[in-house]
PDB file of N, CA and C in Angstrom:
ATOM      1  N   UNK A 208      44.461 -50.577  52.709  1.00 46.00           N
ATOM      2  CA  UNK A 208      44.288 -50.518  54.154  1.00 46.00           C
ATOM      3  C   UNK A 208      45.619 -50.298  54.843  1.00 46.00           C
ATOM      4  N   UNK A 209      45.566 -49.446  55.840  1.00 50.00           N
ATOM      5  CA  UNK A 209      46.585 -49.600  56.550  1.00 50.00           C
ATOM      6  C   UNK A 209      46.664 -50.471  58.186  1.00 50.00           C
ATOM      7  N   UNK A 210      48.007 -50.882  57.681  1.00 51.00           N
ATOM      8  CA  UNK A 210      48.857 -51.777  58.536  1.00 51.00           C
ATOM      9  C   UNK A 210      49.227 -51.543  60.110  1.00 51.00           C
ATOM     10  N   UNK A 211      49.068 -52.837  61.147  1.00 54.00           N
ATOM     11  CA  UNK A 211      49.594 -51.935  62.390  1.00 54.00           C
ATOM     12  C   UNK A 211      51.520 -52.274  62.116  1.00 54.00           C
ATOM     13  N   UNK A 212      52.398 -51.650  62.502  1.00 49.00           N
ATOM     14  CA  UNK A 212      53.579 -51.710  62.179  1.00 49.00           C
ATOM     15  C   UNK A 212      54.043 -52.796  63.750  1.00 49.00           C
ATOM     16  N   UNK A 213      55.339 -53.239  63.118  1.00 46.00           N
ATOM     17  CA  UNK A 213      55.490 -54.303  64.389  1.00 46.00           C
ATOM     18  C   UNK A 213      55.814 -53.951  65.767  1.00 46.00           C
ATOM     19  N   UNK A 214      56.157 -52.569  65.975  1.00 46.00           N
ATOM     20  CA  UNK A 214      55.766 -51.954  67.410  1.00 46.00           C
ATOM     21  C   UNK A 214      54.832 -51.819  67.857  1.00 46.00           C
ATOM     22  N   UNK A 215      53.560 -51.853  67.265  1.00 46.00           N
ATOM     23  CA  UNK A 215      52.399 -51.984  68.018  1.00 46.00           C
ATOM     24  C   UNK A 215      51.579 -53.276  67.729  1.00 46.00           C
ATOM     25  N   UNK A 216      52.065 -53.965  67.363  1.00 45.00           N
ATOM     26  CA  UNK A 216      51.577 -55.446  67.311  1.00 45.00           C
ATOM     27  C   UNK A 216      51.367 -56.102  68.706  1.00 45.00           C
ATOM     28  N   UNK A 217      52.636 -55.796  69.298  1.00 45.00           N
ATOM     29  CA  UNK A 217      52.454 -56.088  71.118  1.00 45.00           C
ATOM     30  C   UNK A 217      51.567 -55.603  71.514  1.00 45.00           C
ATOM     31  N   UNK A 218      51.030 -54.557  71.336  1.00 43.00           N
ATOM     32  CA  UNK A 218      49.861 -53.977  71.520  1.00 43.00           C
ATOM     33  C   UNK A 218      48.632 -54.289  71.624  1.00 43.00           C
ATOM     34  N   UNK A 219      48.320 -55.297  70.761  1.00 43.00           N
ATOM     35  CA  UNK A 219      47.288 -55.608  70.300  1.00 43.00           C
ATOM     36  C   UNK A 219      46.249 -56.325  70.905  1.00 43.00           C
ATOM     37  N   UNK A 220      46.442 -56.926  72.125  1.00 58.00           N
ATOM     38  CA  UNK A 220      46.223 -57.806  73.076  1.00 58.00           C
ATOM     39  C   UNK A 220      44.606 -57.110  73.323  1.00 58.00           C
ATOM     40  N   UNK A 221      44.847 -55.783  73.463  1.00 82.00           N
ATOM     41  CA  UNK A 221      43.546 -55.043  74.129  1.00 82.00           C
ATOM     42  C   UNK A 221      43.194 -53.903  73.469  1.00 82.00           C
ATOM     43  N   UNK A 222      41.817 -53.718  73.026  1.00 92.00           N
ATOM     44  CA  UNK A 222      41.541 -52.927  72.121  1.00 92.00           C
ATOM     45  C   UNK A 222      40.692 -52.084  73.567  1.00 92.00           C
ATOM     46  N   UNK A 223      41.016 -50.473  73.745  1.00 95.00           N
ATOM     47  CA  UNK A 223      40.053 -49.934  74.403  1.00 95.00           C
ATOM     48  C   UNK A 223      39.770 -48.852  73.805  1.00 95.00           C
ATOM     49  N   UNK A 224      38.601 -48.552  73.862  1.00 96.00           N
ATOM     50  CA  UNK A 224      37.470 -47.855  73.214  1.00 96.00           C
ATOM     51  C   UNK A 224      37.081 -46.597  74.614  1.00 96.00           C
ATOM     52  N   UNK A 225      37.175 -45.053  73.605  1.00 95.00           N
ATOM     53  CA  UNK A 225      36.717 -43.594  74.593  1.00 95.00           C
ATOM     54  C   UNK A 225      35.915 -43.210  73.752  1.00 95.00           C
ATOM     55  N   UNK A 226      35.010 -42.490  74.123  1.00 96.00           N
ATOM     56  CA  UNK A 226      33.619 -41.616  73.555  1.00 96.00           C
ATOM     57  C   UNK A 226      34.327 -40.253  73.424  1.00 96.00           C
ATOM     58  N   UNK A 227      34.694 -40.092  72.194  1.00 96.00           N
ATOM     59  CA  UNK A 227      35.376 -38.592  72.127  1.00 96.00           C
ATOM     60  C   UNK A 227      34.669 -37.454  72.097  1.00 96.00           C
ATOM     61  N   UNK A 228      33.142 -37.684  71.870  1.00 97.00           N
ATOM     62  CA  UNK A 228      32.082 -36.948  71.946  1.00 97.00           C
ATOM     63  C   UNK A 228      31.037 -37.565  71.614  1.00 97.00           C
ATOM     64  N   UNK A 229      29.471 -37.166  71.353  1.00 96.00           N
ATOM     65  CA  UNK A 229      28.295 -37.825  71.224  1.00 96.00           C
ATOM     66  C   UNK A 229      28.282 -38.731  70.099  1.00 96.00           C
ATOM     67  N   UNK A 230      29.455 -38.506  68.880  1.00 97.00           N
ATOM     68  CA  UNK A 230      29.102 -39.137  67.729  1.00 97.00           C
ATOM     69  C   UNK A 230      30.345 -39.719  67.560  1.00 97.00           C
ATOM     70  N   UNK A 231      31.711 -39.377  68.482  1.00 97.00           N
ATOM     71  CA  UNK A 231      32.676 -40.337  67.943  1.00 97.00           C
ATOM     72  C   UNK A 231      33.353 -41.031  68.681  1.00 97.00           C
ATOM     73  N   UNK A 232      33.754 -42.451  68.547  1.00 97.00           N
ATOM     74  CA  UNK A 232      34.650 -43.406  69.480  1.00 97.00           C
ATOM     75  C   UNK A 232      35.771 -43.594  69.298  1.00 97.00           C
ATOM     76  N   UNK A 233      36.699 -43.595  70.191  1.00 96.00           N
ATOM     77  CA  UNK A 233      38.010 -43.843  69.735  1.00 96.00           C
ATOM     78  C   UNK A 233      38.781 -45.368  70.091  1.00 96.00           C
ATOM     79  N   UNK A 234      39.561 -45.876  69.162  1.00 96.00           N
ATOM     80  CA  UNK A 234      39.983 -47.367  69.715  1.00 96.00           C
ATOM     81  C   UNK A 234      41.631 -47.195  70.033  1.00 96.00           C
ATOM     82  N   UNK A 235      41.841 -47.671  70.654  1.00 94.00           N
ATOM     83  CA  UNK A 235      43.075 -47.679  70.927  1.00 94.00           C
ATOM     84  C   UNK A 235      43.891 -48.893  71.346  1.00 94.00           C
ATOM     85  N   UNK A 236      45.165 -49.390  71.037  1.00 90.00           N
ATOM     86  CA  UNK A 236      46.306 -50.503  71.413  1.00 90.00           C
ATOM     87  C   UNK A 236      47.360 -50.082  71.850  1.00 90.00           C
ATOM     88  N   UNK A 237      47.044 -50.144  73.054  1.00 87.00           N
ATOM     89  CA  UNK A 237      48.224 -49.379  74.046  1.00 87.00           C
ATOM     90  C   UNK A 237      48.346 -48.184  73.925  1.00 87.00           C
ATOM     91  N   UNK A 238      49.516 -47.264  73.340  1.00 87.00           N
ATOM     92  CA  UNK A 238      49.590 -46.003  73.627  1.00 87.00           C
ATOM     93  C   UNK A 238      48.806 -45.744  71.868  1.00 87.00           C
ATOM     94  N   UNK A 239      48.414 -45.930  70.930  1.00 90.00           N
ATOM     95  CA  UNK A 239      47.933 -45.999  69.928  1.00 90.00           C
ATOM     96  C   UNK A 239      46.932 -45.751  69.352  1.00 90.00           C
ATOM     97  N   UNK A 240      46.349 -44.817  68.988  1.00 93.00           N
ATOM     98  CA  UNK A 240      45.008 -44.572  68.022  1.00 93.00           C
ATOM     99  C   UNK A 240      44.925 -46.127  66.702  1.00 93.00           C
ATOM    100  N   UNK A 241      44.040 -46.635  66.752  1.00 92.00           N
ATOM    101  CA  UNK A 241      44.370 -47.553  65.718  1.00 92.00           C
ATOM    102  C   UNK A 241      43.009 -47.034  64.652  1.00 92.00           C
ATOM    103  N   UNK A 242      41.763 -46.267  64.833  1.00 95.00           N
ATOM    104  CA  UNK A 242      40.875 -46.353  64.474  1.00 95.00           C
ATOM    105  C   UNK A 242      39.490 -45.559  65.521  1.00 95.00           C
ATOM    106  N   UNK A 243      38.991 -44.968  64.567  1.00 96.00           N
ATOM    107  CA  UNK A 243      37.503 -44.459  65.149  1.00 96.00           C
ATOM    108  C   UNK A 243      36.226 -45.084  64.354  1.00 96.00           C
ATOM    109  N   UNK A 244      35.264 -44.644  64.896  1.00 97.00           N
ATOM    110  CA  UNK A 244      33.804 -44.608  64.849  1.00 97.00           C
ATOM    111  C   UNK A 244      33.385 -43.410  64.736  1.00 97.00           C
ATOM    112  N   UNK A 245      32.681 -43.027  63.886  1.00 97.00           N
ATOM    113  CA  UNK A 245      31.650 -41.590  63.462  1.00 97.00           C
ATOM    114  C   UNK A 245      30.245 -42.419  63.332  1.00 97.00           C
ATOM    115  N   UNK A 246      29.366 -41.623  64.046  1.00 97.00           N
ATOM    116  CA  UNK A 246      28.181 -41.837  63.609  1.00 97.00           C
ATOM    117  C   UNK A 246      27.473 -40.832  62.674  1.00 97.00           C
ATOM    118  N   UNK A 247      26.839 -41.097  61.677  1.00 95.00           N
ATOM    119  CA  UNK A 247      26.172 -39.678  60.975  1.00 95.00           C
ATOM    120  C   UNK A 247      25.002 -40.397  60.120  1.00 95.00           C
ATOM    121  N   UNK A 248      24.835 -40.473  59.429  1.00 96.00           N
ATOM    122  CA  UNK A 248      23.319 -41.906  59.564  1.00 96.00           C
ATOM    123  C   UNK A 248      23.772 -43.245  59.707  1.00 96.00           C
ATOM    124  N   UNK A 249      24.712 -43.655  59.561  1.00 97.00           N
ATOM    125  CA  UNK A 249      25.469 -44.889  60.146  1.00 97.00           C
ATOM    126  C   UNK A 249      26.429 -44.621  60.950  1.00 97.00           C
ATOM    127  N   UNK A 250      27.214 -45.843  61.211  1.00 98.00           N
ATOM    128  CA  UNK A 250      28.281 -45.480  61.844  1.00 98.00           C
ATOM    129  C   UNK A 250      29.032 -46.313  61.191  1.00 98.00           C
ATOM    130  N   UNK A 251      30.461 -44.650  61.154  1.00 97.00           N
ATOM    131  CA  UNK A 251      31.926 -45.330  60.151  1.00 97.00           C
ATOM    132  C   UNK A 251      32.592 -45.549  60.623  1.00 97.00           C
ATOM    133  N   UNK A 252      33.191 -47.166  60.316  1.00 97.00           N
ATOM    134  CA  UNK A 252      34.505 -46.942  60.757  1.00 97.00           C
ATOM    135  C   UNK A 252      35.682 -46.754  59.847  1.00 97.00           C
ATOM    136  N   UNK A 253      36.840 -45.995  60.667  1.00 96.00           N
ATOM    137  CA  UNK A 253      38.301 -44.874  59.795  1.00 96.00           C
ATOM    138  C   UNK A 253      39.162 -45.534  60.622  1.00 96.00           C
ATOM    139  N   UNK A 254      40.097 -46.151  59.745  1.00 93.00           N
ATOM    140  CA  UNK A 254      41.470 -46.758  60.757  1.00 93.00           C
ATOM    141  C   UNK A 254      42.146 -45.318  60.443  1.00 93.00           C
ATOM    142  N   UNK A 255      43.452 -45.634  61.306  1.00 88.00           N
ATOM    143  CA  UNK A 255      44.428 -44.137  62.205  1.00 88.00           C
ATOM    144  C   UNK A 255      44.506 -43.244  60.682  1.00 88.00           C
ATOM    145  N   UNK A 256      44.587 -43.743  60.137  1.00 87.00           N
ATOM    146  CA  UNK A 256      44.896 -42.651  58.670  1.00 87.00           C
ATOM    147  C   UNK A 256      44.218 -42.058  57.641  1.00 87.00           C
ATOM    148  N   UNK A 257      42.984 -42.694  58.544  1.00 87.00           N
ATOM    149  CA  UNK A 257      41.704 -41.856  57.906  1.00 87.00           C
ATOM    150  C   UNK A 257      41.181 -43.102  56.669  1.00 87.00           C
ATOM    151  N   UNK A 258      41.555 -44.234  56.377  1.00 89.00           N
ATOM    152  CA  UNK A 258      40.919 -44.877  55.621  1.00 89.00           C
ATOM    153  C   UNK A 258      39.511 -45.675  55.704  1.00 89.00           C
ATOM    154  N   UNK A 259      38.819 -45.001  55.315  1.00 91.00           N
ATOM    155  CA  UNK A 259      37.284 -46.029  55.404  1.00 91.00           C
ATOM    156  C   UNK A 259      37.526 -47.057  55.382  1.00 91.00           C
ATOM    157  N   UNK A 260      37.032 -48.100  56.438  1.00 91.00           N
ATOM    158  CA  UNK A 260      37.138 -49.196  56.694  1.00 91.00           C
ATOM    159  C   UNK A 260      35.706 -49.691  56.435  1.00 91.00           C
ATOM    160  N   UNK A 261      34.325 -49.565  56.638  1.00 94.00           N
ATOM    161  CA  UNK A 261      33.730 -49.860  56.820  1.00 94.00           C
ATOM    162  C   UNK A 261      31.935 -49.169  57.251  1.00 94.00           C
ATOM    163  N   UNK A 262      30.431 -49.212  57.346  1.00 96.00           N
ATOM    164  CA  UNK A 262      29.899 -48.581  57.368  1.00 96.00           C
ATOM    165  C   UNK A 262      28.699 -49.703  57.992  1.00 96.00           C
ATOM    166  N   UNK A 263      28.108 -49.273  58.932  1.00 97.00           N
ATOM    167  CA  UNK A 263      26.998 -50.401  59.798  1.00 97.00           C
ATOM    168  C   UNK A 263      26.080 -49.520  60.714  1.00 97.00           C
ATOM    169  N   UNK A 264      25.093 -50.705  60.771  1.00 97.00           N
ATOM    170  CA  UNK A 264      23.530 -49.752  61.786  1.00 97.00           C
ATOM    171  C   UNK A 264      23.915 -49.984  62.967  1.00 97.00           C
ATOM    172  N   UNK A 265      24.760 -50.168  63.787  1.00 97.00           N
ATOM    173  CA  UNK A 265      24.996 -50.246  65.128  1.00 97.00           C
ATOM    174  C   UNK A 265      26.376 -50.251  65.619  1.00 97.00           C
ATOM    175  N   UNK A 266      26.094 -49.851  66.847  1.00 97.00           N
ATOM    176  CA  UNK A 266      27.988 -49.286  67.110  1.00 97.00           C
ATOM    177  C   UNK A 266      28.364 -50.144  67.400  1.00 97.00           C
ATOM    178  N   UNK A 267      27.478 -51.352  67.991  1.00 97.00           N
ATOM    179  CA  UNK A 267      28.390 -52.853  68.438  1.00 97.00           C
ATOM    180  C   UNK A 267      29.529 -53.434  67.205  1.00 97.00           C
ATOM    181  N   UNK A 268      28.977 -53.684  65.728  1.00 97.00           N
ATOM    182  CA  UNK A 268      29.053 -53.650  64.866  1.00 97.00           C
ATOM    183  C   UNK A 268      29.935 -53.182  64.470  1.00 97.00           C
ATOM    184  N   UNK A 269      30.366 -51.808  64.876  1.00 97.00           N
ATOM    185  CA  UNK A 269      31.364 -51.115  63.653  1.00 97.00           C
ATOM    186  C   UNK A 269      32.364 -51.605  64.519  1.00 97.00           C
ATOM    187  N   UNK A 270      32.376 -51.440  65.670  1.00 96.00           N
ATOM    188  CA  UNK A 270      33.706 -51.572  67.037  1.00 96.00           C
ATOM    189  C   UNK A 270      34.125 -52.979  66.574  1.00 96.00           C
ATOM    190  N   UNK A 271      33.097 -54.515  66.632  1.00 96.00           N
ATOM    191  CA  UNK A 271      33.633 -55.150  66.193  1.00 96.00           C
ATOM    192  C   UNK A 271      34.421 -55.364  64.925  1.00 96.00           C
ATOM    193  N   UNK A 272      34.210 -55.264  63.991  1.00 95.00           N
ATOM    194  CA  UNK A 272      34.648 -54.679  62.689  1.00 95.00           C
ATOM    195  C   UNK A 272      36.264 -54.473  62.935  1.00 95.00           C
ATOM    196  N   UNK A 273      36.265 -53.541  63.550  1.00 94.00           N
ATOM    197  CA  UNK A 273      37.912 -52.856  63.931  1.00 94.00           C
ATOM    198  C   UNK A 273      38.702 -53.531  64.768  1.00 94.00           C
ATOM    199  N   UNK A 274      38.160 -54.139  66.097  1.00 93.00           N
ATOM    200  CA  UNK A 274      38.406 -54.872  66.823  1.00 93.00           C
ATOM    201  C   UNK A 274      39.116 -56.241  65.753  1.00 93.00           C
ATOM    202  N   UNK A 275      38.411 -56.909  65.353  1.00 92.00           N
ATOM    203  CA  UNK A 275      38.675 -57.576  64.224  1.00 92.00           C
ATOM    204  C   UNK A 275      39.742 -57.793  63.117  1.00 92.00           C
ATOM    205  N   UNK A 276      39.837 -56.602  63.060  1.00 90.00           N
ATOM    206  CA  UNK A 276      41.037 -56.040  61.769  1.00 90.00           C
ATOM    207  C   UNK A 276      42.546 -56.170  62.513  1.00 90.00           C
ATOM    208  N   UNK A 277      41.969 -55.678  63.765  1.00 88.00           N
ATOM    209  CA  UNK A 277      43.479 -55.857  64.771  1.00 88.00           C
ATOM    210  C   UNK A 277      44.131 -57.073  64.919  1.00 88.00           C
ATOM    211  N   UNK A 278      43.019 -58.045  65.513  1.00 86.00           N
ATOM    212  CA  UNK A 278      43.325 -59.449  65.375  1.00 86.00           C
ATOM    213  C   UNK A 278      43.999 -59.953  63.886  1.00 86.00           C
ATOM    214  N   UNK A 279      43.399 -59.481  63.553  1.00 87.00           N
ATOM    215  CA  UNK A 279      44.164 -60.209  61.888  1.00 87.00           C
ATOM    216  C   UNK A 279      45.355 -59.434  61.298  1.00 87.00           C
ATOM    217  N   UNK A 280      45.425 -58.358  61.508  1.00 83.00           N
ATOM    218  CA  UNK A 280      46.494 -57.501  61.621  1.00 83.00           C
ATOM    219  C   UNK A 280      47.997 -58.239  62.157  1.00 83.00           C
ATOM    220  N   UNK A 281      47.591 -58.648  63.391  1.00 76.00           N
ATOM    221  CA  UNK A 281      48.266 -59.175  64.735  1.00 76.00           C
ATOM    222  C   UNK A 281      48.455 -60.691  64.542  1.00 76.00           C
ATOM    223  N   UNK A 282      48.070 -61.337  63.037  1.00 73.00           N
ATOM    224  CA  UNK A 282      48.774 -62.621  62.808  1.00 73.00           C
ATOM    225  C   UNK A 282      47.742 -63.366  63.375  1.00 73.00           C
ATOM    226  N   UNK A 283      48.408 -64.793  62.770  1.00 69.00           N
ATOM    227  CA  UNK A 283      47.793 -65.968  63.354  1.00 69.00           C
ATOM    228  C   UNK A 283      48.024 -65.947  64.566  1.00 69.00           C
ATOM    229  N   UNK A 284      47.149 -66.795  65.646  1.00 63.00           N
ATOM    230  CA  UNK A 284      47.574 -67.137  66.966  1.00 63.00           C
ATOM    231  C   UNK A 284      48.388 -67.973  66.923  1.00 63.00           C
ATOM    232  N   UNK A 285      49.763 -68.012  67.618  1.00 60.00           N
ATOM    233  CA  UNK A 285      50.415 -68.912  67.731  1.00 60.00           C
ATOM    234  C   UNK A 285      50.233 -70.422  67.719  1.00 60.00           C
ATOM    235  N   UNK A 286      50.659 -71.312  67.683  1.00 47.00           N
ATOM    236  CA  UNK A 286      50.635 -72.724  67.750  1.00 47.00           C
ATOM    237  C   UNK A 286      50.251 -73.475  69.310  1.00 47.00           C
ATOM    238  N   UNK A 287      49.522 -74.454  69.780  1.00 44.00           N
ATOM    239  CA  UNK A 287      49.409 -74.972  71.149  1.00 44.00           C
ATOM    240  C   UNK A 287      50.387 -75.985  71.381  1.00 44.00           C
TER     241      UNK A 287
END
């Protein structure tokens, strides 16, 4: 799997999601592609370098998935 590198770790705060067309979503962390969504009888998700991440019946699903990966990517939460 690939890694977010520690310049875009700051990033990470907010994952936003564009409809690049009818079948694909794009995620993004800040200025950053981190990952898409293809639908084609499921929907895939491909972090930035094209690695299959993952494969699910609903787009809520795959987004979380990625959404997900970021967070953990992005470390533990700090200490209270």
């Amino acid at each position: 799997m690939t890694s977010l590198s520690s310049s875009e770790q700051s990033d990470t705060d907010d994952v936003r999601w564009a409809s690049v067309d009818a079948r694909t979503w794009e995620a993004r962390c800040g200025s950053h592609v981190i990952g898409t969504v293809v639908f084609g009888s499921r929907y895939i998700v491909r972090l930035r370098h094209g690695d299959l991440a993952g494969s699910h019946t609903s787009l809520e699903s795959a987004k979380a998935q990625l959404e997900a990966w970021v967070r953990w990517q992005s470390g533990p939460p700090g200490e209270l």
